[in-house]
XYZ file of C-alpha atoms in Angstrom:
684
model
C -20.134 121.777 9.998
C -20.098 121.831 13.800
C -17.291 120.617 15.992
C -19.424 117.732 17.289
C -20.164 116.538 13.758
C -16.449 116.477 12.989
C -15.683 114.559 16.165
C -18.144 111.745 15.417
C -17.377 111.371 11.727
C -16.345 107.816 10.932
C -12.748 107.317 9.824
C -13.845 106.080 6.371
C -15.871 109.271 5.864
C -12.951 111.397 7.037
C -10.642 109.731 4.517
C -13.246 110.091 1.755
C -13.589 113.809 2.507
C -9.817 114.281 2.518
C -9.518 112.443 -0.813
C -12.268 114.608 -2.350
C -10.663 117.800 -1.033
C -7.295 116.729 -2.460
C -8.797 116.047 -5.902
C -10.818 119.261 -5.942
C -7.682 121.297 -5.262
C -5.711 119.735 -8.146
C -6.537 120.200 -11.841
C -4.326 117.199 -12.613
C -6.220 114.906 -10.239
C -9.542 116.238 -11.498
C -8.622 114.964 -14.952
C -7.523 111.605 -13.525
C -10.778 111.195 -11.577
C -12.888 112.285 -14.547
C -11.384 109.427 -16.524
C -11.092 106.708 -13.850
C -13.312 107.805 -10.991
C -11.997 107.695 -7.436
C -9.797 104.629 -7.914
C -9.173 102.848 -4.575
C -6.457 100.207 -4.920
C -4.824 97.436 -2.928
C -2.612 94.487 -3.798
C -1.352 91.274 -2.260
C 1.309 88.731 -3.201
C -0.227 85.202 -3.113
C 2.945 83.519 -1.836
C 0.972 81.111 0.348
C -1.703 81.304 3.044
C -2.629 85.002 3.299
C -2.642 86.323 6.856
C -5.733 87.828 8.495
C -3.839 91.144 8.732
C -4.233 91.594 4.981
C -7.985 91.454 5.502
C -7.741 94.644 7.495
C -6.430 96.468 4.432
C -9.142 95.024 2.201
C -11.933 96.108 4.535
C -10.359 99.555 5.033
C -10.227 100.134 1.262
C -13.728 98.722 0.781
C -15.110 101.079 3.455
C -13.376 104.094 1.871
C -14.816 103.271 -1.564
C -18.284 102.898 -0.027
C -17.893 106.230 1.790
C -16.927 107.919 -1.502
C -19.964 106.444 -3.237
C -22.149 107.630 -0.351
C -20.959 111.142 -1.257
C -22.125 110.683 -4.818
C -18.675 109.993 -6.233
C -17.905 107.340 -8.809
C -15.582 105.016 -6.933
C -14.437 101.426 -7.142
C -12.141 99.284 -5.065
C -9.768 97.106 -7.086
C -7.682 94.380 -5.453
C -4.822 92.996 -7.506
C -3.000 89.717 -7.005
C 0.743 90.337 -7.358
C 1.057 86.939 -8.998
C 3.930 88.058 -11.248
C 6.208 88.063 -8.178
C 8.646 85.124 -7.912
C 8.561 82.317 -5.356
C 11.478 82.997 -2.997
C 10.537 80.627 -0.177
C 8.578 77.382 -0.002
C 5.995 77.437 2.822
C 6.495 74.721 5.418
C 3.082 73.198 4.733
C 4.017 72.336 1.115
C 6.197 69.528 -0.284
C 9.638 71.100 -0.651
C 10.826 68.577 -3.242
C 7.783 69.225 -5.416
C 8.199 72.996 -5.452
C 11.945 73.661 -5.233
C 12.220 73.627 -9.051
C 9.845 76.611 -9.126
C 12.021 78.863 -6.960
C 12.358 82.157 -8.849
C 9.317 81.479 -11.064
C 6.287 83.853 -10.959
C 3.397 82.518 -8.877
C 1.053 82.692 -11.868
C 3.311 80.185 -13.701
C 3.488 77.650 -10.835
C 0.928 74.785 -10.661
C -1.747 75.065 -7.990
C -1.391 72.862 -4.879
C -5.092 72.059 -5.351
C -6.790 71.049 -8.579
C -9.389 73.354 -10.078
C -7.313 76.560 -10.032
C -5.296 78.164 -12.834
C -2.090 78.464 -10.820
C -0.437 78.585 -7.400
C -1.164 82.319 -7.222
C -4.760 81.861 -8.322
C -5.383 79.267 -5.586
C -4.060 81.258 -2.622
C -5.672 84.487 -3.840
C -9.065 82.847 -4.343
C -8.815 81.146 -0.929
C -9.529 84.635 0.377
C -11.541 86.362 -2.334
C -14.115 83.560 -2.504
C -15.072 84.627 1.033
C -15.520 88.310 0.128
C -19.349 88.080 -0.085
C -19.410 86.867 3.539
C -17.283 89.861 4.576
C -19.317 92.329 2.538
C -16.235 93.313 0.513
C -17.164 94.757 -2.885
C -13.927 94.487 -4.853
C -13.026 94.140 -8.493
C -10.320 91.477 -8.715
C -7.416 91.494 -11.101
C -4.063 89.836 -11.741
C -0.957 92.031 -11.815
C 0.626 89.517 -14.187
C -2.299 89.807 -16.587
C -2.062 93.597 -16.375
C 1.596 93.312 -17.391
C 0.543 91.013 -20.227
C -1.995 93.585 -21.479
C 0.706 96.246 -21.593
C -0.875 98.389 -18.854
C 2.550 99.146 -17.331
C 4.551 99.494 -20.581
C 4.626 103.298 -20.515
C 5.834 103.351 -16.902
C 8.453 100.650 -17.616
C 9.978 102.708 -20.426
C 10.024 105.834 -18.305
C 11.704 104.012 -15.428
C 14.359 102.469 -17.682
C 14.951 105.800 -19.464
C 15.590 107.337 -16.037
C 17.759 104.599 -14.563
C 20.244 107.219 -13.357
C 17.523 108.931 -11.324
C 16.410 105.589 -9.851
C 20.029 104.823 -8.923
C 20.334 108.236 -7.228
C 17.170 107.703 -5.198
C 18.500 104.378 -3.889
C 21.905 105.927 -3.258
C 20.352 108.827 -1.299
C 18.195 106.497 0.790
C 20.442 103.481 1.320
C 24.005 104.452 0.463
C 26.665 102.988 -1.814
C 26.310 99.315 -2.707
C 22.580 99.032 -2.095
C 20.333 97.326 -4.650
C 19.680 99.421 -7.766
C 22.364 102.013 -6.998
C 24.297 100.780 -10.047
C 22.076 98.438 -12.090
C 18.986 98.508 -14.294
C 15.761 98.523 -12.262
C 14.109 95.641 -14.092
C 13.802 91.855 -13.807
C 13.487 89.937 -17.085
C 11.415 86.748 -17.173
C 13.805 84.322 -18.838
C 12.124 82.992 -21.991
C 13.999 79.681 -21.574
C 13.551 78.667 -17.906
C 10.682 81.008 -17.001
C 12.434 82.360 -13.897
C 12.177 86.039 -13.087
C 14.475 86.221 -10.060
C 17.667 84.868 -11.642
C 18.126 87.408 -14.444
C 20.425 90.425 -14.421
C 19.331 93.267 -16.709
C 22.621 94.753 -17.961
C 21.799 97.169 -20.797
C 18.836 99.215 -21.997
C 18.515 100.319 -25.625
C 16.004 103.139 -25.419
C 15.615 103.515 -29.178
C 15.003 99.826 -29.887
C 13.291 99.440 -26.486
C 15.174 96.241 -25.699
C 16.917 94.994 -22.555
C 20.035 92.823 -22.581
C 19.917 90.204 -19.828
C 21.741 87.167 -18.512
C 20.113 84.336 -16.515
C 22.714 83.585 -13.824
C 23.344 81.478 -10.747
C 24.625 84.382 -8.652
C 21.759 86.902 -8.865
C 20.017 85.465 -5.760
C 21.127 82.792 -3.304
C 17.884 80.828 -3.353
C 17.446 80.159 -7.106
C 19.712 79.071 -9.960
C 19.664 80.524 -13.486
C 19.913 78.570 -16.741
C 22.688 80.543 -18.488
C 20.410 81.991 -21.149
C 21.230 85.511 -22.377
C 20.158 87.978 -25.050
C 18.077 91.044 -25.915
C 14.363 91.138 -25.121
C 11.514 93.630 -24.984
C 10.658 94.525 -21.359
C 6.984 94.842 -22.220
C 3.918 92.614 -21.947
C 5.042 90.294 -19.147
C 8.548 89.704 -20.435
C 9.623 90.876 -17.004
C 8.641 93.088 -14.116
C 9.732 96.125 -12.171
C 11.161 95.525 -8.663
C 8.453 95.739 -5.995
C 9.135 99.216 -4.558
C 9.424 100.702 -8.051
C 6.471 98.682 -9.332
C 4.308 100.102 -6.553
C 4.935 103.618 -7.832
C 4.476 102.547 -11.477
C 0.991 101.214 -10.742
C -0.322 104.564 -9.534
C -0.209 106.525 -12.821
C -0.821 103.369 -14.869
C -4.120 102.754 -13.076
C -5.017 106.302 -11.965
C -4.925 105.454 -8.240
C -6.023 108.191 -5.797
C -6.307 106.128 -2.570
C -4.047 103.268 -1.501
C -2.801 102.682 1.995
C -0.945 99.678 3.445
C 0.347 98.214 6.707
C 2.547 100.468 8.810
C 5.627 98.304 8.138
C 5.625 99.639 4.563
C 5.545 103.212 5.871
C 8.678 103.076 8.023
C 11.308 105.705 7.228
C 13.246 104.615 4.138
C 10.808 101.740 3.531
C 8.921 100.721 0.420
C 6.466 103.651 0.553
C 9.358 106.107 0.833
C 10.932 104.721 -2.351
C 7.585 104.584 -4.177
C 6.812 108.213 -3.328
C 10.232 109.370 -4.556
C 9.876 107.405 -7.818
C 6.330 108.668 -8.322
C 7.246 112.333 -7.809
C 10.736 112.522 -9.356
C 10.337 110.203 -12.347
C 6.682 109.444 -13.080
C 5.460 112.935 -12.140
C 2.351 111.563 -10.475
C 1.063 112.592 -7.028
C 1.258 109.580 -4.674
C -2.201 108.466 -3.508
C -3.720 109.096 -0.091
C -2.334 108.981 2.604
C 0.894 110.144 0.961
C 1.589 113.652 -0.266
C 4.729 114.290 -2.268
C 7.691 112.775 -0.434
C 5.655 112.524 2.792
C 4.454 108.953 3.092
C 1.714 109.545 5.653
C 0.688 106.788 8.039
C -0.172 103.156 7.278
C -2.671 101.091 9.203
C -1.734 99.204 12.345
C -1.374 95.457 12.720
C -4.238 93.021 13.268
C -2.850 90.304 15.491
C -4.371 87.180 16.984
C -3.098 86.204 20.403
C -2.296 82.675 21.541
C -0.221 79.889 19.996
C -3.287 77.800 19.274
C -4.524 80.426 16.831
C -1.505 80.103 14.522
C -1.332 78.154 11.278
C 0.579 74.888 11.136
C 3.977 76.555 10.842
C 3.463 79.572 13.064
C 2.512 82.082 10.349
C -0.460 83.434 12.209
C -4.132 82.956 11.398
C -4.957 82.940 7.704
C -7.735 85.150 6.338
C -9.605 82.122 4.981
C -9.185 80.335 8.312
C -10.529 83.283 10.339
C -14.190 82.402 9.711
C -13.659 79.234 11.744
C -13.142 81.390 14.826
C -15.575 84.251 14.277
C -18.324 84.954 11.735
C -17.158 87.120 8.835
C -19.701 89.827 9.659
C -18.386 90.109 13.225
C -14.794 90.389 11.986
C -15.851 93.113 9.549
C -17.560 94.960 12.406
C -14.399 94.690 14.518
C -12.335 96.261 11.727
C -14.889 98.922 10.822
C -15.349 100.161 14.388
C -11.587 100.339 14.993
C -9.638 103.257 13.560
C -6.885 102.171 11.134
C -4.180 103.619 13.410
C -5.259 101.469 16.375
C -3.703 98.076 17.060
C -6.207 95.204 17.123
C -5.413 92.070 19.083
C -8.288 89.636 18.798
C -8.283 86.416 20.790
C -11.424 84.317 20.387
C -9.775 81.308 22.051
C -10.294 80.925 25.812
C -11.222 84.596 26.274
C -14.339 86.756 26.242
C -13.250 88.784 23.177
C -15.901 87.181 20.982
C -18.621 87.813 23.555
C -17.680 91.497 23.725
C -17.621 91.690 19.939
C -21.169 90.326 19.667
C -22.370 92.624 22.455
C -20.958 95.703 20.731
C -22.429 94.685 17.388
C -25.851 94.159 18.971
C -25.568 97.521 20.739
C -24.769 99.319 17.458
C -27.707 97.533 15.835
C -30.121 98.579 18.583
C -28.955 102.178 18.366
C -29.334 102.116 14.577
C -32.944 100.936 14.806
C -33.788 103.247 17.726
C -34.207 100.405 20.205
C -31.577 101.747 22.591
C -31.292 105.279 23.920
C -28.143 107.223 23.132
C -27.211 110.890 22.838
C -26.951 112.411 19.355
C -23.193 112.044 19.184
C -23.366 108.356 20.094
C -26.238 107.778 17.661
C -24.281 109.240 14.758
C -21.233 107.184 15.649
C -22.972 103.829 16.082
C -25.316 104.256 13.116
C -22.441 104.859 10.717
C -20.452 101.930 12.127
C -23.489 99.705 11.621
C -24.068 100.956 8.066
C -20.478 100.312 7.020
C -20.168 96.965 8.787
C -23.511 95.413 7.859
C -23.185 92.738 5.181
C -25.875 92.916 2.528
C -28.927 95.127 2.427
C -29.888 96.597 5.788
C -33.328 95.243 6.786
C -36.287 97.562 7.355
C -36.743 96.339 10.922
C -34.228 95.163 13.502
C -33.341 91.478 13.269
C -34.183 89.406 16.374
C -31.349 89.539 18.877
C -30.280 86.660 21.079
C -27.338 87.657 23.313
C -24.327 85.520 22.452
C -23.848 84.463 26.081
C -27.446 83.255 26.205
C -26.996 81.479 22.881
C -23.994 79.702 24.391
C -26.125 78.672 27.382
C -29.094 77.245 25.495
C -26.796 75.512 23.016
C -25.582 73.419 25.959
C -29.082 72.650 27.228
C -31.018 71.649 24.106
C -29.928 69.227 21.410
C -31.823 70.487 18.361
C -32.365 73.895 16.756
C -36.109 73.294 16.922
C -35.998 72.897 20.722
C -33.849 76.009 21.020
C -36.190 78.150 18.911
C -39.206 76.927 20.886
C -37.496 77.813 24.157
C -36.426 81.259 22.908
C -40.021 81.968 21.941
C -41.343 80.760 25.297
C -38.885 83.023 27.145
C -39.820 85.920 24.806
C -36.322 86.269 23.389
C -37.968 85.737 20.007
C -41.404 86.652 18.608
C -43.848 83.901 17.694
C -43.839 84.821 14.015
C -40.504 85.069 12.225
C -39.478 85.282 8.594
C -37.070 82.709 7.177
C -34.139 85.219 7.016
C -34.764 86.100 10.679
C -34.862 82.438 11.657
C -31.688 81.710 9.679
C -29.977 84.671 11.371
C -30.774 83.301 14.847
C -29.779 79.724 13.993
C -26.475 80.940 12.560
C -25.700 82.597 15.903
C -26.747 79.502 17.841
C -24.552 77.307 15.644
C -21.542 79.532 16.211
C -22.217 79.729 19.937
C -22.281 75.922 20.040
C -18.982 75.780 18.159
C -17.451 78.407 20.457
C -18.409 76.462 23.585
C -17.180 73.155 22.160
C -13.837 74.412 20.826
C -12.819 77.852 22.071
C -14.548 79.089 25.233
C -12.931 79.288 28.677
C -13.974 76.543 31.078
C -16.143 78.919 33.119
C -18.592 79.182 30.189
C -19.026 75.418 29.983
C -21.444 73.511 32.195
C -23.498 70.371 32.573
C -27.085 70.859 33.704
C -27.795 68.399 36.512
C -30.626 65.866 36.231
C -30.761 65.372 39.977
C -29.351 67.012 43.081
C -25.546 66.566 43.027
C -24.072 64.502 45.835
C -21.996 66.061 48.587
C -23.590 69.528 48.538
C -23.751 70.989 52.046
C -26.089 74.000 52.180
C -27.152 76.129 55.115
C -30.768 76.416 56.175
C -31.054 79.918 54.712
C -29.555 78.822 51.407
C -32.050 75.960 51.145
C -34.986 78.178 52.152
C -33.968 80.797 49.578
C -33.995 78.170 46.829
C -37.355 76.854 48.030
C -38.778 80.389 47.871
C -37.467 80.871 44.339
C -39.139 77.605 43.273
C -42.391 78.760 44.860
C -42.270 82.196 43.171
C -41.516 80.617 39.791
C -44.789 78.695 40.061
C -46.836 81.723 41.073
C -46.508 83.865 37.959
C -44.651 84.543 34.720
C -41.377 86.397 35.260
C -39.053 88.435 33.124
C -35.285 88.536 33.695
C -35.174 91.918 35.429
C -38.022 91.202 37.852
C -36.696 87.747 38.721
C -33.226 89.146 39.369
C -34.727 91.752 41.718
C -36.733 89.007 43.423
C -33.511 87.172 44.260
C -32.290 90.189 46.227
C -35.674 90.715 47.847
C -35.643 87.136 49.136
C -32.059 87.438 50.356
C -32.207 90.845 52.027
C -35.814 91.364 53.060
C -37.046 87.866 53.810
C -34.060 85.796 54.960
C -31.123 88.171 55.567
C -28.770 85.928 53.625
C -25.712 87.215 51.764
C -26.698 87.238 48.053
C -23.321 85.706 47.192
C -24.246 82.622 49.212
C -27.617 82.399 47.482
C -26.059 82.522 44.004
C -23.428 80.002 45.025
C -26.107 77.600 46.277
C -28.188 77.970 43.106
C -25.240 77.206 40.836
C -24.168 74.223 42.947
C -27.645 72.719 42.716
C -28.127 73.393 39.005
C -24.591 72.870 37.675
C -22.491 71.398 40.508
C -20.266 74.478 40.105
C -19.990 77.622 42.213
C -20.379 79.926 39.210
C -22.275 79.862 35.950
C -24.234 81.910 33.392
C -26.420 84.845 34.439
C -28.799 83.232 36.865
C -32.148 84.894 36.071
C -32.235 84.155 32.309
C -30.721 80.741 32.943
C -33.443 79.775 35.406
C -36.170 81.060 33.077
C -34.696 78.901 30.303
C -34.829 75.737 32.432
C -37.776 76.764 34.589
C -39.363 73.354 35.211
C -36.059 71.642 35.919
C -34.959 74.503 38.200
C -38.172 74.217 40.228
C -37.718 70.465 40.588
C -34.082 70.757 41.686
C -34.680 73.651 44.086
C -37.609 71.854 45.743
C -35.451 68.763 46.291
C -32.847 70.713 48.280
C -32.321 69.857 51.936
C -29.908 71.441 54.414
C -27.563 70.663 57.262
C -29.058 71.782 60.587
C -25.580 72.350 61.990
C -24.461 74.554 59.069
C -23.755 78.142 59.903
C -25.804 80.821 58.196
C -22.706 82.030 56.364
C -20.251 79.494 54.963
C -16.847 80.108 56.496
C -13.978 80.291 54.069
C -10.756 78.352 54.491
C -8.662 79.626 57.402
C -5.630 80.055 55.239
C -7.622 82.435 53.034
C -8.866 84.340 56.065
C -5.423 84.915 57.497
C -3.780 88.114 56.387
C -0.971 87.341 53.971
C 2.258 88.983 55.048
C 4.626 90.565 52.523
C 8.317 91.352 52.912
C 9.769 94.863 52.666
C 11.482 93.896 49.412
C 8.109 92.881 47.970
C 6.618 96.198 49.084
C 9.434 98.112 47.391
C 8.502 96.529 44.044
C 5.215 98.453 44.041
C 5.657 101.781 42.286
C 2.998 104.388 43.021
C 2.725 107.954 41.800
C 0.434 110.934 41.964
C -1.574 111.055 38.747
C -4.050 113.498 37.246
C -7.126 112.368 35.332
C -7.116 114.286 32.046
C -9.909 112.486 30.201
C -12.916 110.421 31.259
C -15.000 108.250 28.964
C -17.737 105.763 29.810
C -17.222 102.379 28.130
C -20.249 101.517 25.954
C -22.356 98.543 27.096
C -20.871 98.665 30.587
C -22.816 99.909 33.581
C -19.750 100.343 35.773
C -16.595 101.019 33.763
C -14.865 104.291 32.959
C -11.873 104.572 30.636
C -9.509 107.137 32.151
C -6.494 108.864 30.616
C -4.102 109.704 33.464
C -1.027 111.931 33.414
C 1.641 110.432 35.718
C 4.378 112.942 34.937
C 6.741 111.176 32.556
C 3.927 109.749 30.404
C 0.194 109.275 30.088
C -1.452 105.911 30.764
C -4.913 104.435 30.416
C -6.841 103.020 33.365
C -10.148 101.145 33.377
C -12.027 101.315 36.646
C -15.547 100.508 37.902
C -16.265 103.997 39.248
C -19.502 104.747 37.369
C -21.754 103.985 40.382
C -19.701 106.304 42.590
C -18.479 109.267 40.527
C -19.809 111.393 37.681
C -17.473 112.157 34.781
C -17.219 115.845 35.674
C -16.188 114.945 39.245
C -13.302 112.790 38.014
C -11.909 115.151 35.381
C -8.698 116.888 36.569
C -8.809 115.032 39.879
C -5.450 114.013 41.381
C -5.284 110.397 42.510
C -2.823 107.735 43.654
C -1.895 105.255 40.925
C -0.042 101.928 40.975
C 1.954 102.343 37.753
C 3.989 99.129 37.414
C 1.055 96.731 37.187
C 0.982 94.404 34.171
C -1.629 95.604 31.627
C -4.976 93.789 31.700
C -8.172 93.957 29.664
C -11.523 95.030 31.149
C -14.599 95.634 29.022
C -12.463 95.173 25.935
C -10.144 98.051 26.911
C -6.568 97.820 28.193
C -5.816 99.075 31.700
C -2.164 99.986 32.313
C -2.260 100.469 36.061
C -4.560 100.704 39.057
C -5.949 103.596 41.052
C -6.267 103.289 44.830
C -9.549 103.686 46.661
C -11.267 102.761 49.907
C -14.332 100.550 49.461
C -16.879 99.430 52.054
C -17.622 95.729 52.542
C -21.138 96.077 51.123
C -19.804 97.801 48.011
C -22.028 100.856 48.501
C -19.184 103.285 49.112
C -15.989 103.829 47.182
C -13.690 106.800 47.828
C -10.610 107.580 45.739
C -7.375 108.057 47.637
C -5.823 111.443 46.905
C -2.944 113.582 48.264
C -3.853 115.622 51.341
C -2.163 118.695 49.827
C -1.567 119.728 46.245
C 1.580 118.062 44.891
C 3.041 117.790 41.417
C 1.835 115.132 39.017
C 4.349 112.270 38.917
C 5.401 112.612 42.564
C 6.332 109.166 43.846
C 4.494 107.620 46.803
C 6.883 106.164 49.398
């Protein structure tokens, strides 16, 4: 395999290959896999609304299982509801008085907040799993409580209790004297009288009779009261459960798990994965699943966060998985998670940002590359094709589905009232073919519907507009602005235009025929059409509303006394003065560009990795029109390093490089030290 092939391999394929290599090098794991296949496992406690971050784990495990199957391996992804865990906190959105009597009771034994579900745990688990078909998640679902009931964990329970001294030593080594399970039995009995599992203290273990002596007390936990019941009981078949960190390890040999990762919070030093690995190796004699190896936990996946207070649930928990489809289609969220490596932080903000637009654009780009409709080098083709394969929900069609850019969908959704009018317009502007299958039509309408919802509820104000029926009052245009609009109206009547040619015609009119600044032309067009100085991309917008645009442009007059160029406010023209103290706040250093990467779907943006001496930072800059990648690599530049991070093209920029740019934008020259100086040298 060549170096390039390795570099473009998708993360799910890399993990699959590592899992296969691990199994092939172990006779023990070969036997496990022969019996169970490549068992990919994940679990979640249904304590209430399940956060969107859990969805990242589900899609990661689903993708790994699919990658294993693509390699001809028998593999299945099983997701278990940890519904045998006790309620230890009542969510703020539930009636506290109604549920306080269930504190300490397993979730599978608590009534559902909504009728039609077996239990509290069943309801919150199914809130998510009922959406799995939309997300393309192929998972076998199970209940941890039911697995206990079947006796699946009985063998592991006995082994843990027989080795209580070893469990105590592990906790003592990791947490010190006095920590939980340094001097007590590692088991929680489910009291046969009150049904609580959190209020019992397991005090003795009779290995021969295989019975545990327990007492149901008031002082085991602060948040639940016991009933005073006591006696001997079998620990098997859901008469109790292992504590979470120990239970995690017990599941691996009981189920034959070879792959199970989790969020990075579980992988912190001394955390739950650390304990599980120690238990698995020292007591259960089972190799911890990928990404762990022996005592080494490996690395968990990063967080999936949603920015903005308005995106949180009613009590500030963060967006729920089930709620997420209100803000972005499930397929787009799957794509976001598939294209992002597990060790990268994802912060998605569909509310009052362009994150959703960028997400649609990147999905459409991957789709075009997959179907050969967009040129890309071999490395890029391999990358985008695999992302598309793993993120596509359902069977991949034989031909590329019709694409309507999300921004354009948001525009036409504000112009036309019915789907029928929208489809007719899209066909007339050649965004869609005349003949379409029902699935293709449904696909387009689904995007239009979501674009309409996005504009109504989530989009920034600059994406919203009201198409004018007549020329807005109070508009004061120059003669050249009016003439430019008249010429556009005339040209629109003369022939049929496409977006690219019409856009070029705008500049031809401005520069060759009237000598007007294009900015003033665009400003005039938007004022006439929308009564705003900015709006959607002008060429496709005008083609969408062609007849109305002609009518409005022809009705434009002008002020004879207006200057050819509109003069900006004097206060804006005056140079703003800064104090010396303000100047001192700017921190600039000499940096060296150590990596250059063009941002996909952007004609102007590079993503630069820059060494500034004490650390390396990422910059995003619109240098593509001015510099080739090879000319930027290893170049020393001047960098403003204490600028607040911002997002451009979906990438975070942690500073700003300095350059000299001409007024017409045709020239841009990077500022650099006159002589060679060390990276990190401060500019004063």
